[in-house]
């Protein structure tokens, strides 16, 4: 299994990836999967480079929110049939396990980075592309969105890259089971109704709305936002009693930040608070 990922360098504003487009503006990083002629499939190298990007984002305090989208009217068709699936058929178990663990590392990196991640989904969002969307914190879509967890269609289990753990928590056990057993397409309006998409927006407004939301989050209390993301992740494995205690500790830490004091002073002065993330 070959990897040609570019070494990710900080600050991310100056990083030039090989396998996706990256734009940084107003503390928001926009990642665009950019193979529109093939509906933006992933390759061995793009998996690695995306994972390295999200790992690097943990250390870049200049990035406060991330948008992930696709070029050419589609999000991502998943793993490239000829560049990934073909080679996998010829691999032995040891190599296959290296691959499946490597794909899972991308989901772990998305979940571990402190920045809120917003997926802007139009057109095809399938297989590993649907997983990237699932792993994001917030998902905006269009009526033309077509989301499909296609693993069953290629003879694989639906338990890929954390799908059996995460998807039921987003849309419910029964609905997740239906999608993972059948691989059927979940279209935009149904995806919003089921709760996979937070909301639908017009096709030509999708990236603008996602970046506006990302900018709003990036200019909010980012220490507190990172704490919210961490607790949303950690509390999956906690009892309610443990979660309440963990949140007490987390909130006490947030109460020590200057942003908390800024919000109080602004309220007292009948002004909008200007947060600085500390």
XYZ file of C-alpha atoms in Angstrom:
278
model
C 0.000 0.000 0.000
C 1.647 3.196 -1.183
C 1.201 6.633 0.361
C 2.192 9.888 -1.274
C 0.699 12.276 1.261
C 2.356 15.644 1.593
C 3.929 16.335 4.987
C 1.518 18.618 6.821
C 3.198 21.775 8.071
C 2.099 24.500 10.457
C 0.635 27.031 10.289
C -2.086 25.420 8.214
C -2.718 28.746 6.476
C 0.515 28.172 4.529
C 0.113 24.425 3.966
C -0.320 23.322 0.332
C -1.890 19.849 0.256
C -1.505 17.541 -2.708
C -4.839 15.754 -2.484
C -7.419 18.391 -1.561
C -7.817 22.140 -1.701
C -7.324 24.191 1.453
C -8.383 27.767 2.056
C -7.987 29.573 5.387
C -9.878 32.796 6.042
C -11.068 34.468 9.254
C -9.996 31.494 11.428
C -11.981 29.093 9.219
C -10.252 26.348 7.212
C -12.218 25.086 4.200
C -11.194 21.640 2.955
C -12.455 20.841 -0.550
C -12.188 17.311 -1.906
C -11.173 18.052 -5.448
C -11.449 15.287 -8.015
C -14.741 16.449 -9.518
C -14.378 14.375 -12.680
C -14.757 11.220 -10.517
C -17.061 12.708 -7.847
C -14.186 13.315 -5.418
C -13.207 9.772 -4.412
C -10.619 9.060 -1.739
C -7.297 7.286 -2.344
C -4.692 5.778 -0.035
C -2.757 9.045 -0.174
C -5.745 11.347 0.345
C -6.848 9.343 3.408
C -3.376 9.845 4.873
C -3.151 13.528 4.003
C -6.625 14.303 5.375
C -5.794 12.452 8.585
C -2.531 14.359 8.949
C -4.390 17.627 8.342
C -6.902 17.005 11.130
C -4.126 15.878 13.472
C -2.202 19.075 12.703
C -5.351 21.136 13.306
C -5.174 20.094 16.956
C -2.006 22.184 17.261
C -3.005 25.219 15.159
C -4.739 27.749 17.397
C -5.252 30.087 14.431
C -7.874 27.659 13.074
C -11.108 27.805 15.058
C -13.555 25.968 12.759
C -13.325 23.690 9.725
C -15.623 23.230 6.721
C -15.365 20.063 4.611
C -16.978 20.011 1.174
C -16.525 18.656 -2.344
C -15.934 20.233 -5.740
C -18.177 20.026 -8.776
C -21.548 19.520 -7.125
C -20.693 16.341 -5.191
C -19.284 15.693 -1.723
C -17.460 12.372 -2.225
C -18.159 9.025 -3.860
C -16.038 7.224 -1.238
C -13.052 4.998 -1.874
C -11.850 5.053 -5.465
C -12.951 1.793 -7.126
C -9.757 1.291 -9.123
C -7.217 3.000 -6.853
C -8.431 1.460 -3.568
C -10.962 -1.347 -4.001
C -9.078 -3.063 -6.806
C -5.789 -3.257 -4.862
C -7.623 -4.384 -1.692
C -8.892 -7.521 -3.456
C -5.285 -8.619 -3.949
C -4.103 -7.929 -0.385
C -3.511 -10.384 2.463
C -5.192 -9.995 5.857
C -2.268 -8.143 7.458
C -2.273 -5.484 4.728
C -6.048 -5.219 4.800
C -6.011 -4.598 8.545
C -3.419 -1.858 8.068
C -5.781 -0.242 5.563
C -8.934 -0.481 7.681
C -7.087 0.890 10.694
C -5.713 3.725 8.549
C -9.215 4.704 7.374
C -10.438 4.668 10.951
C -7.625 7.024 11.913
C -9.260 9.702 9.754
C -12.487 9.494 11.757
C -10.543 9.551 15.016
C -8.649 12.639 13.868
C -11.854 14.473 12.893
C -13.391 13.671 16.272
C -10.214 14.527 18.224
C -9.534 17.958 16.728
C -10.971 20.645 19.020
C -12.456 22.703 16.198
C -16.100 22.199 15.200
C -16.196 20.494 11.791
C -19.044 21.359 9.415
C -19.756 19.151 6.399
C -21.319 20.979 3.420
C -22.942 18.170 1.428
C -24.241 18.371 -2.107
C -24.819 15.557 -4.580
C -23.145 12.193 -4.001
C -22.005 11.503 -0.433
C -21.336 7.776 -0.382
C -19.256 5.122 1.344
C -16.256 6.688 3.047
C -17.604 10.091 1.970
C -20.729 9.438 4.047
C -18.469 8.437 6.934
C -16.554 11.741 6.762
C -19.889 13.571 6.822
C -21.064 11.397 9.734
C -17.879 12.130 11.688
C -18.371 15.894 11.308
C -20.070 17.845 14.076
C -22.686 19.592 11.925
C -24.003 18.685 8.472
C -25.608 21.072 6.008
C -27.058 19.674 2.795
C -29.208 20.358 -0.229
C -32.328 18.737 -1.613
C -29.985 17.094 -4.152
C -27.845 15.414 -1.460
C -27.616 11.640 -1.901
C -26.155 9.950 1.183
C -25.436 6.233 1.077
C -23.472 3.850 3.300
C -22.626 1.517 0.431
C -20.520 -1.116 2.189
C -23.238 -3.773 1.895
C -23.389 -3.170 -1.865
C -19.759 -4.249 -2.285
C -20.041 -7.315 -0.069
C -18.797 -5.715 3.140
C -20.309 -5.197 6.582
C -21.807 -1.861 7.536
C -19.423 -1.694 10.510
C -16.875 0.523 8.777
C -14.909 3.419 10.275
C -17.184 3.638 13.313
C -20.530 3.613 11.482
C -22.199 1.127 13.846
C -21.204 3.253 16.835
C -21.891 6.738 15.478
C -24.752 6.523 12.985
C -27.310 5.131 15.493
C -26.514 8.025 17.812
C -27.329 10.483 15.029
C -30.451 8.967 13.453
C -31.474 6.122 15.781
C -30.795 2.388 15.827
C -33.556 1.249 13.477
C -32.870 3.845 10.818
C -29.125 3.230 10.996
C -29.716 -0.513 10.644
C -31.816 0.063 7.534
C -29.135 2.174 5.858
C -26.278 -0.155 6.811
C -28.089 -3.370 5.807
C -29.397 -2.064 2.483
C -26.949 0.614 1.347
C -29.887 2.590 0.001
C -29.703 6.284 -0.793
C -30.883 8.773 1.826
C -31.937 11.879 -0.075
C -31.758 15.435 1.208
C -35.271 15.996 2.549
C -35.410 12.579 4.211
C -31.893 13.056 5.593
C -32.995 16.288 7.255
C -36.159 14.676 8.581
C -34.151 11.812 10.029
C -31.684 14.206 11.655
C -28.602 13.284 9.620
C -28.624 16.756 8.075
C -29.021 19.687 10.437
C -30.734 21.657 7.716
C -31.215 22.019 3.977
C -30.038 25.086 2.091
C -30.190 26.150 -1.526
C -27.541 24.545 -3.718
C -25.905 27.846 -4.651
C -25.872 28.997 -1.021
C -24.419 25.815 0.528
C -20.758 26.705 0.919
C -21.578 30.289 1.899
C -23.946 29.127 4.656
C -21.424 26.578 5.915
C -18.641 29.171 6.040
C -20.918 31.722 7.724
C -21.812 29.182 10.412
C -18.156 28.212 10.774
C -17.179 31.874 11.132
C -19.850 32.360 13.798
C -18.440 29.413 15.755
C -14.851 30.528 15.156
C -15.611 33.933 16.625
C -17.376 32.446 19.637
C -15.869 31.180 22.908
C -13.572 28.660 21.227
C -12.153 27.181 24.451
C -15.712 26.439 25.522
C -16.615 25.109 22.057
C -13.682 22.699 22.200
C -14.831 21.577 25.634
C -18.345 20.973 24.284
C -16.929 18.820 21.478
C -14.759 16.853 23.887
C -17.660 16.193 26.265
C -19.998 15.183 23.442
C -17.373 12.581 22.527
C -16.470 11.388 26.033
C -19.990 11.101 27.377
C -20.955 8.360 24.912
C -19.214 5.914 27.215
C -20.374 7.395 30.544
C -23.302 6.813 32.825
C -25.540 9.840 33.352
C -24.119 10.247 36.858
C -20.528 10.204 35.573
C -21.449 12.607 32.773
C -22.967 15.110 35.192
C -19.786 15.048 37.291
C -17.553 15.368 34.222
C -19.597 18.329 33.017
C -19.293 19.978 36.413
C -15.505 19.817 36.134
C -15.530 20.986 32.512
C -17.823 23.914 33.220
C -15.761 24.986 36.233
C -12.741 25.173 33.933
C -14.690 27.273 31.448
C -15.719 29.610 34.256
C -12.030 30.418 34.748
C -11.648 31.749 31.203
C -11.486 35.384 30.252
C -14.298 34.786 27.747
C -16.654 34.005 30.631
C -15.675 37.285 32.321
C -15.957 39.145 29.010
C -19.489 37.847 28.537
C -20.460 39.050 32.015
C -18.972 42.500 31.501
C -20.657 42.819 28.116
C -24.012 41.778 29.574
C -23.656 44.290 32.384
C -22.851 47.001 29.832
C -25.705 45.874 27.561
C -23.251 45.065 24.771
C -22.472 41.988 22.670
C -19.459 40.090 23.990
C -16.360 39.867 21.797
C -14.770 36.516 22.520
C -11.044 35.851 22.170
C -10.895 32.135 22.886
C -9.068 32.328 26.204
